[in-house]
Amino acid sequence: MVNISKFRLAIDLMSNIILFDKNEQIVYAGIEIVNSLEKSGINLSELKFSKKTEGTVRKQLIDEIKKVRNNQIPVCFRFDNIKSDFYIFPSNLDNSDYIALSTRRKINQINKIEHDLTERVKELECLYNISHEIEVSKNPDTIINNITYHLRQGFQFPEITTVYFQIKGTKYGNGSCDSVTAARTLTENIYLNKKIIGNIKVCYNKNEKFLKEEKQLLKEISGKISRAIEKYRKTRHLEKQRKILLLKNRKLIKLTEECNERKESLRIFFNAITDIIIVIDSDMNIIMSNNETIGNVGKCYKKIFNKDDVCENCPSIYTFKKGKPRLLETKHGEKSYLLHSNPIFNNKGIVNRVLEVCHDTTKEKQMEFQLIQSNKLASLGKLVAGIAHEINNPNTFILGNIKIIKEAFTDILPILDQYYHENDELKIARLNYSLFKENIEVLMEDMENGAQRMKKIVEDLRNFAKKDDGSMEDLVEINTVIKNSLRLVSNQIKRNAELKLELSNKIPQFVGNNQKLEQVVVNMALNALQALGNKKGLIKISSEYNKIDKEIVVKISDNGIGIDNESCQYIFDPFFTTKRNYGGTGLGLSICYKIIKEHHGRIEVESKVNEGTTFKLILPVNK
């Protein structure tokens, strides 16, 4: 059941109000104000609408209501026959034109309640802010300096309030209360261990009285400050005791540190070694390791090599049996290791522990393999250059001789025509003369064109294989670079793939190194070909110029097997390859990346597994 007393104030307020609408008609009248008016001889009907208003009570009231409606300012009103004052004020309900009438006594009562609530809120805020300052500040001087403002704001009239602290001869605050009369001053003592060490004074600079609640507020605050000072003193005392204990324990700590220093040095040295170091017992259980992943428990073969049984030719078994060190190279999966076992003897001279060092030699083996491959490639380059030179010499003889033979046939054919006219059964190279004459010129043209192609291929091979001085002084036409590169690999591509070129004609020249860029295009084209595998696929090479960014974009695409996301992160790393079993060295894309970087460009990759790959070579023309 709802307790009606909770709503007593609202009911009391509504009982003491009369509301008038914009036509000055009464729309609501509270029972209390109606009874009060009737007791004074004014009936509610006299305030209602009437054609005759001259000299009536309603006339007086309406005139005042209109003033309030026009000015939106409350006025005090008194009926002729009533000593009590009334307030007429705009109600502002939903921006309406309602005007309210109520007794001055009731309005003052409501205002007092509102004022009291406001003051209580100020006091609560003051207490909260001061409690917060005490909580976050550690020094009493800092606390007192910070709470002066908050304390002043907690009183009725902050603008005329002076707060003054005095603790053990030290003064704090925004002024002094010495010249203010005792009637306008509040004082509360500050204690430490039940002894007065100072006080708080609050005074008004004008003739105002303090509220009972304000006196209680000051008492509460003085208690908080006393407790804060006492806590600070206890904390300082504890701090002094702590320093004494620390001083006494310093020698003990120093001794402990010296004992642990050697142990820690050994541990740091042990953990700093990048190789895996373990100490194992005769059952292959790990007792100690320098690797957090391996830890200090478990079987060594399980933790290091993820095997379920002891490794074949385990060097530790030999060391346990013979008491001698042993070195062993082994391979587990794709990784290579060098294992070195060393005996640890007990007091009786028996091997009860073995220290085993496991060194991962995978990268070293890969680099060794790559160096061999690089030497092979260097030898192959020299061999290609030599073969090109050897082919070029006889090809030069062929080109020169074909020209002489063509001139000779120009002179011989009229003689042969005359002879054929007399002997119509003439055959040359087992062909009828007419068929021979028809095809001999075509054969010589084919021979000359073939020799010219050989000459061009040899020149391209020699240019590709010649030593590069690394200068960036060539005037580069990217389309020419692409075409020159493709002449070297076009036969390989055409045997296994369809080659599609889309080269833009409006591409500016830029300064760079033609030979290095040709090397990039050759590598990229061969990679695209290898990505197709055994299937007949498509290789597309395009060029375009981005005018906005002033960049040349060369795209080399294939519809091959693609590259997975994990491999995409490492394809430009030296010696990384997914084709090691097929002769891949892992250097091609790394070299391409370096060359494009030298041209202040970048390489972007877009790839989907089983759909294909696109490499974008982006070269700025303004660098």
PDB file of N, CA and C in Angstrom, residues 49 55 77 98 110 129 161 168 263 300-301 305 337 358 397 431 448 487 495 505 574 586 601 607 613:
ATOM      1  N   PHE A  49     -15.598  34.334 -14.668  1.00  0.00           N
ATOM      2  CA  PHE A  49     -15.966  35.233 -15.770  1.00  0.00           C
ATOM      3  C   PHE A  49     -17.311  35.885 -15.499  1.00  0.00           C
ATOM      4  N   GLY A  55     -15.094  47.580 -10.970  1.00  0.00           N
ATOM      5  CA  GLY A  55     -15.150  47.716  -9.520  1.00  0.00           C
ATOM      6  C   GLY A  55     -15.212  46.420  -8.767  1.00  0.00           C
ATOM      7  N   PHE A  77       0.327  40.570  -4.814  1.00  0.00           N
ATOM      8  CA  PHE A  77      -1.039  41.097  -4.940  1.00  0.00           C
ATOM      9  C   PHE A  77      -1.741  40.961  -3.593  1.00  0.00           C
ATOM     10  N   TYR A  98      -0.914  29.862 -18.998  1.00  0.00           N
ATOM     11  CA  TYR A  98      -1.533  29.738 -17.680  1.00  0.00           C
ATOM     12  C   TYR A  98      -0.843  30.674 -16.684  1.00  0.00           C
ATOM     13  N   ILE A 110       7.719  26.922   0.183  1.00  0.00           N
ATOM     14  CA  ILE A 110       8.316  26.090  -0.882  1.00  0.00           C
ATOM     15  C   ILE A 110       9.734  26.561  -1.183  1.00  0.00           C
ATOM     16  N   ASN A 129      34.167  16.266  -1.725  1.00  0.00           N
ATOM     17  CA  ASN A 129      35.409  16.809  -2.287  1.00  0.00           C
ATOM     18  C   ASN A 129      36.540  16.793  -1.263  1.00  0.00           C
ATOM     19  N   THR A 161      32.573  34.368   2.630  1.00  0.00           N
ATOM     20  CA  THR A 161      33.066  33.406   3.620  1.00  0.00           C
ATOM     21  C   THR A 161      34.597  33.387   3.629  1.00  0.00           C
ATOM     22  N   LYS A 168      49.690  24.143  14.837  1.00  0.00           N
ATOM     23  CA  LYS A 168      51.035  24.230  15.394  1.00  0.00           C
ATOM     24  C   LYS A 168      51.792  25.457  14.903  1.00  0.00           C
ATOM     25  N   LYS A 263      75.142 -17.734  -9.284  1.00  0.00           N
ATOM     26  CA  LYS A 263      74.096 -18.595  -9.830  1.00  0.00           C
ATOM     27  C   LYS A 263      73.358 -17.888 -10.973  1.00  0.00           C
ATOM     28  N   CYS A 300      63.235 -35.899 -23.759  1.00  0.00           N
ATOM     29  CA  CYS A 300      63.962 -34.999 -24.659  1.00  0.00           C
ATOM     30  C   CYS A 300      63.535 -35.179 -26.109  1.00  0.00           C
ATOM     31  N   TYR A 301      63.350 -36.435 -26.557  1.00  0.00           N
ATOM     32  CA  TYR A 301      63.004 -36.673 -27.957  1.00  0.00           C
ATOM     33  C   TYR A 301      61.601 -36.160 -28.278  1.00  0.00           C
ATOM     34  N   PHE A 305      62.089 -32.974 -30.714  1.00  0.00           N
ATOM     35  CA  PHE A 305      61.809 -33.442 -32.071  1.00  0.00           C
ATOM     36  C   PHE A 305      60.379 -33.940 -32.266  1.00  0.00           C
ATOM     37  N   TYR A 337      70.175 -30.842 -37.852  1.00  0.00           N
ATOM     38  CA  TYR A 337      70.680 -30.538 -36.513  1.00  0.00           C
ATOM     39  C   TYR A 337      72.083 -31.111 -36.344  1.00  0.00           C
ATOM     40  N   CYS A 358      71.950 -28.897 -28.819  1.00  0.00           N
ATOM     41  CA  CYS A 358      71.269 -29.159 -30.102  1.00  0.00           C
ATOM     42  C   CYS A 358      71.332 -27.886 -30.938  1.00  0.00           C
ATOM     43  N   PHE A 397      79.818 -15.629 -90.593  1.00  0.00           N
ATOM     44  CA  PHE A 397      80.207 -16.181 -91.912  1.00  0.00           C
ATOM     45  C   PHE A 397      78.968 -16.516 -92.724  1.00  0.00           C
ATOM     46  N   LEU A 431      64.963 -31.643-108.032  1.00  0.00           N
ATOM     47  CA  LEU A 431      63.702 -30.919-108.251  1.00  0.00           C
ATOM     48  C   LEU A 431      63.661 -30.425-109.688  1.00  0.00           C
ATOM     49  N   GLU A 448      68.558 -16.377 -94.410  1.00  0.00           N
ATOM     50  CA  GLU A 448      69.045 -15.080 -93.944  1.00  0.00           C
ATOM     51  C   GLU A 448      68.277 -14.618 -92.695  1.00  0.00           C
ATOM     52  N   ARG A 487      62.088 -11.496 -75.524  1.00  0.00           N
ATOM     53  CA  ARG A 487      62.765 -12.193 -76.617  1.00  0.00           C
ATOM     54  C   ARG A 487      63.623 -13.337 -76.082  1.00  0.00           C
ATOM     55  N   ARG A 495      55.788 -22.397 -75.651  1.00  0.00           N
ATOM     56  CA  ARG A 495      55.617 -23.856 -75.637  1.00  0.00           C
ATOM     57  C   ARG A 495      54.593 -24.299 -74.590  1.00  0.00           C
ATOM     58  N   ASN A 505      50.891   3.110 -74.935  1.00  0.00           N
ATOM     59  CA  ASN A 505      51.835   3.899 -75.738  1.00  0.00           C
ATOM     60  C   ASN A 505      52.221   5.217 -75.076  1.00  0.00           C
ATOM     61  N   PRO A 574      65.616 -13.494 -48.852  1.00  0.00           N
ATOM     62  CA  PRO A 574      66.654 -14.274 -49.540  1.00  0.00           C
ATOM     63  C   PRO A 574      66.599 -15.743 -49.142  1.00  0.00           C
ATOM     64  N   GLY A 586      65.586 -19.435 -54.373  1.00  0.00           N
ATOM     65  CA  GLY A 586      65.078 -18.475 -53.397  1.00  0.00           C
ATOM     66  C   GLY A 586      65.716 -17.106 -53.511  1.00  0.00           C
ATOM     67  N   GLY A 601      61.087   2.306 -56.268  1.00  0.00           N
ATOM     68  CA  GLY A 601      59.754   1.753 -56.497  1.00  0.00           C
ATOM     69  C   GLY A 601      59.372   0.717 -55.462  1.00  0.00           C
ATOM     70  N   SER A 607      47.358 -12.545 -54.780  1.00  0.00           N
ATOM     71  CA  SER A 607      47.361 -13.961 -55.140  1.00  0.00           C
ATOM     72  C   SER A 607      46.241 -14.701 -54.437  1.00  0.00           C
ATOM     73  N   THR A 613      48.216 -15.413 -59.719  1.00  0.00           N
ATOM     74  CA  THR A 613      49.001 -14.397 -59.023  1.00  0.00           C
ATOM     75  C   THR A 613      49.249 -13.211 -59.940  1.00  0.00           C
TER      76      THR A 613
END
